Coordinates of C-alpha atoms in Angstrom, one line a residue:
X1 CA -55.9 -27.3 -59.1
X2 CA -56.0 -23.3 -59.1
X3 CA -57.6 -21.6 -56.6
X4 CA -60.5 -21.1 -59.1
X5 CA -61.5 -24.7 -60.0
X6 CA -60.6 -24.7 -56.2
X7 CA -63.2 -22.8 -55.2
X8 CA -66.0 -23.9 -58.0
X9 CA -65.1 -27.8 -56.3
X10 CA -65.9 -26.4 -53.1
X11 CA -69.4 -24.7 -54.4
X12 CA -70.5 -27.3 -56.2
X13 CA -70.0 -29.6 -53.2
X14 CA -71.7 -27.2 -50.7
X15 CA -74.4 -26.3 -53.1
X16 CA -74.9 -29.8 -53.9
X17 CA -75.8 -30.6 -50.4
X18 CA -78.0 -27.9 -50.5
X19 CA -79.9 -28.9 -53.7
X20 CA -80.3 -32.3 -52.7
X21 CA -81.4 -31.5 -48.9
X22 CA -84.2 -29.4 -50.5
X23 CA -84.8 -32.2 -52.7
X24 CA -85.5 -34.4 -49.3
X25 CA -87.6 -31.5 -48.6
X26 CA -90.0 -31.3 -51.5
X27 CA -90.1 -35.3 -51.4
X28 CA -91.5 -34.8 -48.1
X29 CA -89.0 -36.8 -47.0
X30 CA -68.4 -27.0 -34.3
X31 CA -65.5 -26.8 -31.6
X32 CA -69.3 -25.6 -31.6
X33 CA -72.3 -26.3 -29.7
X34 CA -74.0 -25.8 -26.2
X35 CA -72.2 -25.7 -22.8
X36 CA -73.7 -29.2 -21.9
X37 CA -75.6 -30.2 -19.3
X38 CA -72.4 -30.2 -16.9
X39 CA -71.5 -27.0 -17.2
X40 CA -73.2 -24.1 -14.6
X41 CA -74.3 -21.0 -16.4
X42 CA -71.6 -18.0 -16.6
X43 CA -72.1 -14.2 -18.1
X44 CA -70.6 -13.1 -21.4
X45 CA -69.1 -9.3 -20.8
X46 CA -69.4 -6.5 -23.5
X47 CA -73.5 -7.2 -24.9
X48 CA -74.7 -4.1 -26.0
X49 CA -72.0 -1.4 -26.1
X50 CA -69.9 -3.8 -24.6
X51 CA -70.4 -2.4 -20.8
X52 CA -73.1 -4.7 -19.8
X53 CA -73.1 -7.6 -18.8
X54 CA -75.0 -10.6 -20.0
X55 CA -76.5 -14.2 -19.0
X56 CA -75.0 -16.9 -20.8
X57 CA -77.4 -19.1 -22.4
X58 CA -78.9 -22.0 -20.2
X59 CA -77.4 -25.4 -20.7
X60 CA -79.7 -26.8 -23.3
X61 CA -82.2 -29.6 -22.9
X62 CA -79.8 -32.7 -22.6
X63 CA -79.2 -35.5 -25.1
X64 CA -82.3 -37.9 -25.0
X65 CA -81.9 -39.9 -28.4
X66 CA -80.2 -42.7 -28.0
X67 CA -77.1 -43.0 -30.3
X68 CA -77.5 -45.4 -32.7
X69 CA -76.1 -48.9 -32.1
X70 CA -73.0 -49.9 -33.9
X71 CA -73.5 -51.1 -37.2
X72 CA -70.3 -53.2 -37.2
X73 CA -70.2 -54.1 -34.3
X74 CA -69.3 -57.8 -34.8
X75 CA -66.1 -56.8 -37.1
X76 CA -64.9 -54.3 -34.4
X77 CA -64.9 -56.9 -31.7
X78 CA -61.9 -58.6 -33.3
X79 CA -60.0 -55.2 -31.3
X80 CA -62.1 -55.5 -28.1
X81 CA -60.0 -54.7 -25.2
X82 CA -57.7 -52.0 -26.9
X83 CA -57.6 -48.7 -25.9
X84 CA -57.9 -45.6 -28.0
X85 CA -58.0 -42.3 -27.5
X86 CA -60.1 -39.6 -29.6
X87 CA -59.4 -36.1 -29.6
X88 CA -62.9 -34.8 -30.4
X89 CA -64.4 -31.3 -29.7
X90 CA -64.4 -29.2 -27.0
X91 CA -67.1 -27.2 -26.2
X92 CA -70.9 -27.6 -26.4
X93 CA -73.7 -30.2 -28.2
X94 CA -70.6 -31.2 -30.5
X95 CA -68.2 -32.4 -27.3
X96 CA -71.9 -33.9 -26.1
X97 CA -72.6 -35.7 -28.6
X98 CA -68.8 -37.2 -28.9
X99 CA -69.3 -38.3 -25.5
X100 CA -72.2 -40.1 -26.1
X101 CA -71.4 -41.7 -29.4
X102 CA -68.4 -43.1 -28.1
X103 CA -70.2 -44.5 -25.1
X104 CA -72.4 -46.4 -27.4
X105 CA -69.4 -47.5 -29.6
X106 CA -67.3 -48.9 -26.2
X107 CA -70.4 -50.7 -24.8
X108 CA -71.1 -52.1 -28.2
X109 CA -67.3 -53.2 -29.0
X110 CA -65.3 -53.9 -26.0
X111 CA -62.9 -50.8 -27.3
X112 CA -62.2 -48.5 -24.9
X113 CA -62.5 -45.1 -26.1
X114 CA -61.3 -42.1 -23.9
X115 CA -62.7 -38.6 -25.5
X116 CA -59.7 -35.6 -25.1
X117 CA -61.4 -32.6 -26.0
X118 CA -58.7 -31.1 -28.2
X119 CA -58.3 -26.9 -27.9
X120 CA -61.0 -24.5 -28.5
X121 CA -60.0 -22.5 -31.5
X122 CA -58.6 -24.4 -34.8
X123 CA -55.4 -22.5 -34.5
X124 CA -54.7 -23.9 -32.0
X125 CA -55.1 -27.4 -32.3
X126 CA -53.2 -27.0 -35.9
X127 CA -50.4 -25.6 -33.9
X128 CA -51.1 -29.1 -31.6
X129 CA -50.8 -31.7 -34.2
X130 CA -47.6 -30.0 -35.4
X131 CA -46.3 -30.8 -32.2
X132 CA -47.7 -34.2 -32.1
X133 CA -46.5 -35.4 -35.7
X134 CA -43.3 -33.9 -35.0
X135 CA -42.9 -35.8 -31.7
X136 CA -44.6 -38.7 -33.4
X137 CA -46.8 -39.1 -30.5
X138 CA -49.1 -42.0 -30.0
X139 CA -51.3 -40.3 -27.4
X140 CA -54.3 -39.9 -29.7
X141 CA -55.5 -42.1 -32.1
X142 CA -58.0 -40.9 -33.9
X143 CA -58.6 -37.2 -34.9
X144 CA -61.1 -34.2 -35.9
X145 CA -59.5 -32.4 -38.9
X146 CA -60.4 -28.7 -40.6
X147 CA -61.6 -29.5 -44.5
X148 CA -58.4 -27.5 -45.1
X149 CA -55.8 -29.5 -43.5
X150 CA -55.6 -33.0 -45.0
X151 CA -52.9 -31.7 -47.6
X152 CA -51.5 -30.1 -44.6
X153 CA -50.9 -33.7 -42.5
X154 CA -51.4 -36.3 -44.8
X155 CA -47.8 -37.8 -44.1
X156 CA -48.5 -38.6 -40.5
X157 CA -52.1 -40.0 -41.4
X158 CA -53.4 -43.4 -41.9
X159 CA -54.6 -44.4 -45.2
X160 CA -58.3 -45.1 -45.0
X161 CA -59.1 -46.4 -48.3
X162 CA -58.0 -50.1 -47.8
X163 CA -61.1 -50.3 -44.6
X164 CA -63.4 -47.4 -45.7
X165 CA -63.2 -47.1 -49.4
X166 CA -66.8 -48.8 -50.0
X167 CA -68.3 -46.4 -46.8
X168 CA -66.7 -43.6 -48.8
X169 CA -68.9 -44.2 -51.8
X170 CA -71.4 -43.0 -49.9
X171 CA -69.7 -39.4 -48.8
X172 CA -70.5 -36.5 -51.4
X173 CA -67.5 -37.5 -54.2
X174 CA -65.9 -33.8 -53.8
X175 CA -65.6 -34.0 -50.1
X176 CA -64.0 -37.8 -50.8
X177 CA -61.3 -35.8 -53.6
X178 CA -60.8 -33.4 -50.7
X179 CA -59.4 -35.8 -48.6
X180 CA -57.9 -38.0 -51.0
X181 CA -54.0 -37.0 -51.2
X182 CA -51.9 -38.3 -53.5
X183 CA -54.0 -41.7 -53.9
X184 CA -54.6 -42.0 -50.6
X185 CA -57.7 -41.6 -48.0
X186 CA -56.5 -39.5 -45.1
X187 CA -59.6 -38.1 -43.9
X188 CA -63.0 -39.1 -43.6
X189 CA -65.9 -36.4 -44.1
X190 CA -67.6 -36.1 -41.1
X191 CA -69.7 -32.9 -41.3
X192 CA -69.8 -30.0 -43.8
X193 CA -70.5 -26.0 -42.8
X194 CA -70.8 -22.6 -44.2
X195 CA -71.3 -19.3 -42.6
X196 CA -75.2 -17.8 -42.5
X197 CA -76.5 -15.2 -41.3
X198 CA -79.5 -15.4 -38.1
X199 CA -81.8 -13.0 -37.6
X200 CA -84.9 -12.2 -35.3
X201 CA -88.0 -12.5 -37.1
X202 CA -90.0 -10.7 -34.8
X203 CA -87.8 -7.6 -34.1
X204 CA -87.8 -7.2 -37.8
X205 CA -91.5 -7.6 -38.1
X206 CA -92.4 -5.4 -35.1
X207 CA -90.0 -2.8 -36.9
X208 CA -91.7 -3.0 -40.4
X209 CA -88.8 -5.3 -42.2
X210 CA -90.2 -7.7 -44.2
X211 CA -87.5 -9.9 -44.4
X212 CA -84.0 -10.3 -44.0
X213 CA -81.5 -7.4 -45.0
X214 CA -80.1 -8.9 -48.6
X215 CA -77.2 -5.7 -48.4
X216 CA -74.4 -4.5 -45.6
X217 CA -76.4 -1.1 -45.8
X218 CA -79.7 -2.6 -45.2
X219 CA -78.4 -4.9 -42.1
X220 CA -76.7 -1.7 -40.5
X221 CA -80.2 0.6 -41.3
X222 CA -82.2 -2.4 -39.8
X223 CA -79.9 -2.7 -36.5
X224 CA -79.7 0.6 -35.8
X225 CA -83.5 0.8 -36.1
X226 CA -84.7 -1.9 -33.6
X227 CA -81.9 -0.5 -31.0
X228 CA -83.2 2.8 -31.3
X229 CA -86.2 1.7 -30.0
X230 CA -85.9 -1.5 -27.6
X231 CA -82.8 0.6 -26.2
X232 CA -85.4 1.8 -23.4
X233 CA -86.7 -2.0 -22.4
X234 CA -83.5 -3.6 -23.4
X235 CA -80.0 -1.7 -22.9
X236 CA -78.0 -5.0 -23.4
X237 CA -79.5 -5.8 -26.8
X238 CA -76.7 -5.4 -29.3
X239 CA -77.2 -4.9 -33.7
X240 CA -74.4 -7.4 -35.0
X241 CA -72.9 -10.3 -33.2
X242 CA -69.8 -12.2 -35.2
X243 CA -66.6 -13.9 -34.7
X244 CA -64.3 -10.8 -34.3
X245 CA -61.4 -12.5 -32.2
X246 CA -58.1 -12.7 -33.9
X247 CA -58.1 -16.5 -34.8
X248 CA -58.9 -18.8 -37.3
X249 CA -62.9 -17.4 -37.0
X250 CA -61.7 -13.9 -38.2
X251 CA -60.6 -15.4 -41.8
X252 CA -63.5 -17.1 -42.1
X253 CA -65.7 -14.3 -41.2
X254 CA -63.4 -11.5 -42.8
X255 CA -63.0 -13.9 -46.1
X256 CA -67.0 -13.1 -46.2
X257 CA -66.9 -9.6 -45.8
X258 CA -64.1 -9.3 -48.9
X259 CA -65.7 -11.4 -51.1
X260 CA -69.2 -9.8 -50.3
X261 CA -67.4 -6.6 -51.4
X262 CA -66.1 -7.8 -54.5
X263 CA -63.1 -7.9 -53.1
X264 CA -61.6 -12.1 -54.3
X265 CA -60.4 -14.5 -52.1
X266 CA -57.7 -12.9 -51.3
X267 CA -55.4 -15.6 -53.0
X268 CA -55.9 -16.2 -56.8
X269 CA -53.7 -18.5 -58.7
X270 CA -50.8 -18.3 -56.3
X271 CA -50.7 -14.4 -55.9
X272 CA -51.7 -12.7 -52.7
X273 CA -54.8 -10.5 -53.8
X274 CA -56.0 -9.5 -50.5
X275 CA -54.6 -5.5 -50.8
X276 CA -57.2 -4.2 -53.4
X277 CA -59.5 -1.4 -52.7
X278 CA -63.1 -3.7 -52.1
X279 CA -61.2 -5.5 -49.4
X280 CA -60.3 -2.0 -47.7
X281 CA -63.6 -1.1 -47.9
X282 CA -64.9 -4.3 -46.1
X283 CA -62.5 -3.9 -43.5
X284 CA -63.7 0.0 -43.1
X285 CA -67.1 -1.3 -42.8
X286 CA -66.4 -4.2 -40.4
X287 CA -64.1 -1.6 -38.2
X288 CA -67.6 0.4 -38.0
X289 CA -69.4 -1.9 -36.6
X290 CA -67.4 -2.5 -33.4
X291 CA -68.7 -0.4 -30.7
X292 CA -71.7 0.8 -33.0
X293 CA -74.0 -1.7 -34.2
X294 CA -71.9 -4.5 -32.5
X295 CA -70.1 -4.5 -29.1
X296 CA -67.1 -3.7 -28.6
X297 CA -66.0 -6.9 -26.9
X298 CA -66.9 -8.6 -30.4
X299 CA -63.4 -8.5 -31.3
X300 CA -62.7 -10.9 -28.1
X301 CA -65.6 -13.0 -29.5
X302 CA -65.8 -16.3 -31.2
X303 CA -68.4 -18.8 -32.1
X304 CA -69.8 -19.3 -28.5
X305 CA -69.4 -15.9 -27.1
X306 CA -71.4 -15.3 -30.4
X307 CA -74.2 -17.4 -29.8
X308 CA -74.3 -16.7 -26.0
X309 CA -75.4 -12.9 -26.9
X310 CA -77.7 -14.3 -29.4
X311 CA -79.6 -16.7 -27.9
X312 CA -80.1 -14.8 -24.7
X313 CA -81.9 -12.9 -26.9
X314 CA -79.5 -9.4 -26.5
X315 CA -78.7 -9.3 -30.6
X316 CA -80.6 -8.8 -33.5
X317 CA -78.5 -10.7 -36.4
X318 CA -75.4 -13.2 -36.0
X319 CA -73.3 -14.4 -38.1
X320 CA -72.1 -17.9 -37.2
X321 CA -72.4 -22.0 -38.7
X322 CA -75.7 -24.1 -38.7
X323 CA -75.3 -26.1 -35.6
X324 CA -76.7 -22.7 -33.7
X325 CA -79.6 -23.3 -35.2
X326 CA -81.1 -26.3 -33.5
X327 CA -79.3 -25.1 -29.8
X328 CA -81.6 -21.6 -30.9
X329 CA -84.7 -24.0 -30.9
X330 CA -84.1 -25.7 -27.9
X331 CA -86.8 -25.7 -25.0
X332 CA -84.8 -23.3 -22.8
X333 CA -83.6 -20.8 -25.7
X334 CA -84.9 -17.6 -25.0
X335 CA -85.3 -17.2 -29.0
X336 CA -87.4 -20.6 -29.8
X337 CA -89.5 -19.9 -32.3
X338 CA -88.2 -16.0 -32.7
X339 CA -85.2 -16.5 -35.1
X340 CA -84.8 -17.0 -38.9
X341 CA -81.6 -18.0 -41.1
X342 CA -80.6 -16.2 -44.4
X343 CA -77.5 -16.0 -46.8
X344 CA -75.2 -13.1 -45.2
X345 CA -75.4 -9.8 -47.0
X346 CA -73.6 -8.4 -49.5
X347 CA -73.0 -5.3 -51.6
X348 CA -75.2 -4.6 -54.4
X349 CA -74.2 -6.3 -57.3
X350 CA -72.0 -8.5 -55.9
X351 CA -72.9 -11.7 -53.9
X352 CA -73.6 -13.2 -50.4
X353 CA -70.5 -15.4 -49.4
X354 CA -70.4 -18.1 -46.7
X355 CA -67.1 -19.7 -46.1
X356 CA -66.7 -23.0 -46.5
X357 CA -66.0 -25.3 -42.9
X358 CA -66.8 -28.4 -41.8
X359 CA -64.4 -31.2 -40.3
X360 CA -62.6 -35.0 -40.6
X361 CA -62.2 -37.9 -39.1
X362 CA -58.1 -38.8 -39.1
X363 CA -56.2 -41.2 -37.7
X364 CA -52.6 -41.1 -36.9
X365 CA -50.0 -42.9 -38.2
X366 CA -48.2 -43.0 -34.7
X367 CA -51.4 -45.0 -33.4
X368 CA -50.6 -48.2 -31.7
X369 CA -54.3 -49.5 -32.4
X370 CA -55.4 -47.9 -36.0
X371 CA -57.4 -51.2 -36.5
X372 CA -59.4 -50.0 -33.5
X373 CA -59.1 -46.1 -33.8
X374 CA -60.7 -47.0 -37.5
X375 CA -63.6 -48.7 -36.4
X376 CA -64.4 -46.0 -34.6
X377 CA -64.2 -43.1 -37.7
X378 CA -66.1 -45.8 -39.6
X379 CA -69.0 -45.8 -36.4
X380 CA -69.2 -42.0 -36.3
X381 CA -68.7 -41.6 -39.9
X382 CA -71.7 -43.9 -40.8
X383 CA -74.5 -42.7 -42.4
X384 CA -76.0 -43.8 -38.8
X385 CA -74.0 -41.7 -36.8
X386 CA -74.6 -38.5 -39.2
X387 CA -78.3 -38.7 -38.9
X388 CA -77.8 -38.7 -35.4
X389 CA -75.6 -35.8 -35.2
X390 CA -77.9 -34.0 -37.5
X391 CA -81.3 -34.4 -35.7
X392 CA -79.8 -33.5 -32.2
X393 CA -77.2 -31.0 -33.6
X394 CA -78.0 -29.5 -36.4
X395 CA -74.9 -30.8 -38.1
X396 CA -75.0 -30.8 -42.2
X397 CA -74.5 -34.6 -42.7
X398 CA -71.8 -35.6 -45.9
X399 CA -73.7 -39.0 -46.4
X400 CA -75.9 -38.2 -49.5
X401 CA -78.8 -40.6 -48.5
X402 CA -78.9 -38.7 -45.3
X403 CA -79.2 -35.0 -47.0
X404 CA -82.1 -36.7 -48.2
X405 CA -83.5 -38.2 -45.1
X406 CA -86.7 -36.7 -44.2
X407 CA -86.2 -35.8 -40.0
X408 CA -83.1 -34.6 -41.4
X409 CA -84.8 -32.1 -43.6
X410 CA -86.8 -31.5 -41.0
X411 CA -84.5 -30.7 -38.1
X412 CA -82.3 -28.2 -40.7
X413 CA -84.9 -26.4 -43.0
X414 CA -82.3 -23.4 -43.3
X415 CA -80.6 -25.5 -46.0
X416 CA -83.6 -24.7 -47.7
X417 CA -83.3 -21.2 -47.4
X418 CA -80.0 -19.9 -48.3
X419 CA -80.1 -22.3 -51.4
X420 CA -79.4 -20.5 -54.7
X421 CA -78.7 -17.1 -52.1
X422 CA -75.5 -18.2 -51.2
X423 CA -71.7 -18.7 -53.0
X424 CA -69.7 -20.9 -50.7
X425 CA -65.8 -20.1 -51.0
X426 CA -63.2 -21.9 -49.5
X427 CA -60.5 -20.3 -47.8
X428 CA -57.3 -20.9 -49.9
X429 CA -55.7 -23.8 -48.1
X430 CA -54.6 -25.5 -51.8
X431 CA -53.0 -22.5 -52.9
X432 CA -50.9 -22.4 -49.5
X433 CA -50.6 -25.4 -49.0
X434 CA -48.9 -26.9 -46.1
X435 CA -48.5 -22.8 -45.2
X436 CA -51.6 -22.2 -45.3
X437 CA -52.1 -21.7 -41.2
X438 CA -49.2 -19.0 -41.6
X439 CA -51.4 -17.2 -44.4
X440 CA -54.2 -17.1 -42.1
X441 CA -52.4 -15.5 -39.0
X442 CA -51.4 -13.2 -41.4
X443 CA -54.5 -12.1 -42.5
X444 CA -56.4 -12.5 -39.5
X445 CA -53.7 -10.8 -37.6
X446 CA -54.3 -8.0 -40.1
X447 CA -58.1 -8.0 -39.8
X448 CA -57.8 -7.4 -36.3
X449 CA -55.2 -4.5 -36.9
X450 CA -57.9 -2.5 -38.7
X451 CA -60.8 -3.6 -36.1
X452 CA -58.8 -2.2 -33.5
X453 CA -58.5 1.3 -35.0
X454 CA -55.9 1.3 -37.6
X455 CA -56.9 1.9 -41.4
X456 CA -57.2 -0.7 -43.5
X457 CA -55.4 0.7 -46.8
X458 CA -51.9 1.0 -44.2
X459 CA -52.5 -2.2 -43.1
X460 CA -53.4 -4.3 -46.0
X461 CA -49.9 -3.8 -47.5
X462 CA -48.4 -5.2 -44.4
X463 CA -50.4 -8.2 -44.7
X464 CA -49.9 -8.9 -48.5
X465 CA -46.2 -8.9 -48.0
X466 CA -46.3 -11.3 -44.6
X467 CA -48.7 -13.9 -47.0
X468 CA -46.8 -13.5 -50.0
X469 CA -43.0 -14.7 -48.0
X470 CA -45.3 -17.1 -46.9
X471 CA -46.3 -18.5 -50.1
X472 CA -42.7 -18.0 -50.8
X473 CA -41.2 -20.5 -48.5

């Protein structure tokens, strides 16, 4: 599959789940999330113009609903009494909500599960599982994988299909081909994501904007606007908040920016694309932004730093995945009720780009309980467990029925309203292939060259060549 039909899979899957979400709607039916109850407040650095200093957000209201009781319970007893380890996420509503399923799926099995939050940023837990394939470790059993990395790993991962093939019917089909390599069911979907853009609704209306900017102009003309004149009552606020450390984050939100442009995907049918004059110009644009219209701590910033500035209500617009969305709601948010989402902006004529994420349930072939370790990916997998994680997270479910279950539409309207605004493109992990995490540092490496000063059309050269040995190898 070229990276066209590549990316036209990846669309149609996203955009399916938006189509049939909003057809819930009209029926009337992370490494993401909060800092949990646990954790005491701290202050996020560089707000503003990147000198102030700012609250972090409160630790949200904490998990009341119940996780859902096992549905096969009475199978998974057979393994009562083993013990499994899951390496789930690590920061926020997401590591929250691991905890608690997995609570409900011990006391409702006899399996003992022990949650290891793996590392923050993808990168680096790509770099982990290298380590732990290679070493053929059976410290973790089951694991959370990027959409992109089942062609990546599928050697050292169980095939699912023999337990879970029936529960798979149930996934959307193009997430199930995703993870399907070579015949086999490595991965099952877990939850699907796509970058959007946040915005406060009544900063723009007290300003005279009528609704979201739809261009990169209009964004940076609206930003610079509302600081101009809260800059007396609020000195911390910043314009543009977004994932500007050099990691995995930067691709994502850099991808957006090129394609936005006009720019491509920066890999199309095998040949690096990325050095071409609309890319340059998106890089100029983003390497404006940074101690302008954004901090200029952005570039030390990922998803949570992001959402931090946001939802203490010191930014304007942010660019980050859905599962901000319901933490922005919460009862202590300082932005409940103040905040809208919208496809991220583009230049005119081109169109608004949102990169596709979203992550797996694995286990590994090391594990010395996969009969266990799978009960458990078919618990948090179920369509059960995905409602769940959608009403209390804001997480995009990959069950159909549940894109089309009513509280569901209700706890994620925004699906709603980036439909038909919004081409999701996948970052070009077929085209790479088992390379594809040395692409990326290439690129993001890149990126982070021309946020920090240097210009874009020296460095974009650099980074064709370092992706194209890659692709090479």
């Amino acid at each position: 599959m070229n990276i066209r039909s590549n990316r036209r899979v990846f669309a149609a899957a996203a955009l399916a789940l938006v189509a049939q979400l909003a057809a819930g709607c009209r029926g009337g039916g992370e490494t993401k999330g909060n800092e949990g109850a646990a954790q005491k407040p701290a202050t996020t650095s560089a707000a503003g113009t990147g000198t102030a200093a700012t609250p972090a957000a409160p630790p949200p209201t904490a998990i009341q609903l119940p996780a859902p009781a096992v549905p096969n319970a009475a199978e998974a007893k057979k393994y009562a009494g083993a013990k499994i380890t899951f390496y789930g996420d690590s920061v926020g509503i997401m590591a929250e909500l691991d905890k608690v399923m997995a609570k409900r799926f011990q006391d409702d099995t006899g399996i003992e599960v022990r949650v290891v939050p793996r590392p923050k940023e993808a990168t680096e837990t790509y770099a982990a599982y290298q380590r732990m394939f290679q070493g053929q470790s059976a410290d973790v059993d089951v694991m959370t994988v990027d959409v992109i990395w089942p062609g990546a790993f599928a050697q050292n991962l169980v095939d699912l299909g023999p337990k879970l093939g029936e529960a798979a019917k149930g996934h959307v089909q193009t997430l199930i081909e995703n993870s399907t390599v070579d015949g086999k069911l490595v991965a099952m979907p877990w939850f699907t994501d796509f970058g959007i853009l946040y915005y406060r609704t009544d900063l723009l209306q007290k300003y005279g904007f009528a609704k979201a900017p739809e261009t990169w102009d209009e964004l940076e003309a609206q930003a610079k606007k509302i600081l101009e004149g809260e800059k007396a009552t609020n000195a911390a606020l910043t314009g543009f908040v977004w994932q500007g450390k050099a990691y995995e984050g930067l691709t994502c939100n850099a991808l957006e920016w090129v394609y936005s442009h006009g720019g491509g995907t920066l890999v199309d049918d095998k040949k690096i694309t990325v050095n071409n004059p609309q890319a340059a110009k998106a890089l100029t644009r983003a390497r404006g932004w940074v101690g302008g219209i954004s901090p200029a701590g952005v570039t030390g910033y990922t998803e949570e730093e992001v959402r931090n500035v946001f939802q203490t209500g010191n930014a304007v617009f942010m660019r980050n995945w859905p599962y901000a969305y319901a933490l922005g709601n919460d009862e202590k948010s300082a932005i409940k009720g103040k905040f809208d989402v919208a496809p991220l902006p583009h230049e005119p004529g081109q169109k608004s780009a949102g990169t596709a994420g979203g992550w797996n349930l694995a286990v590994s072939k090391y594990s010395k309980s996969p009969d266990a370790a799978i009960e458990l990916v078919r618990y948090l997998a179920s369509p059960e467990g995905q409602r769940y994680r959608a009403i209390v997270g804001s997480v995009v479910p990959t069950v159909t029925a549940m894109q089309a279950d009513a509280e569901v539409a209700k706890k994620i309207p925004f699906l709603e309203k980036v439909r038909g605004g919004l081409e999701v493109v996948p970052r070009p992990s077929r085209s790479t292939g088992t390379r594809y995490n040395e692409a990326s540092i290439a690129f993001f490496q890149g990126v982070s060259q021309v946020l920090s000063g240097k210009e874009a059309s020296a460095v974009l050269p650099g980074v064709e060549q370092r992706m194209t040995r890659t692709l090479e190898q």
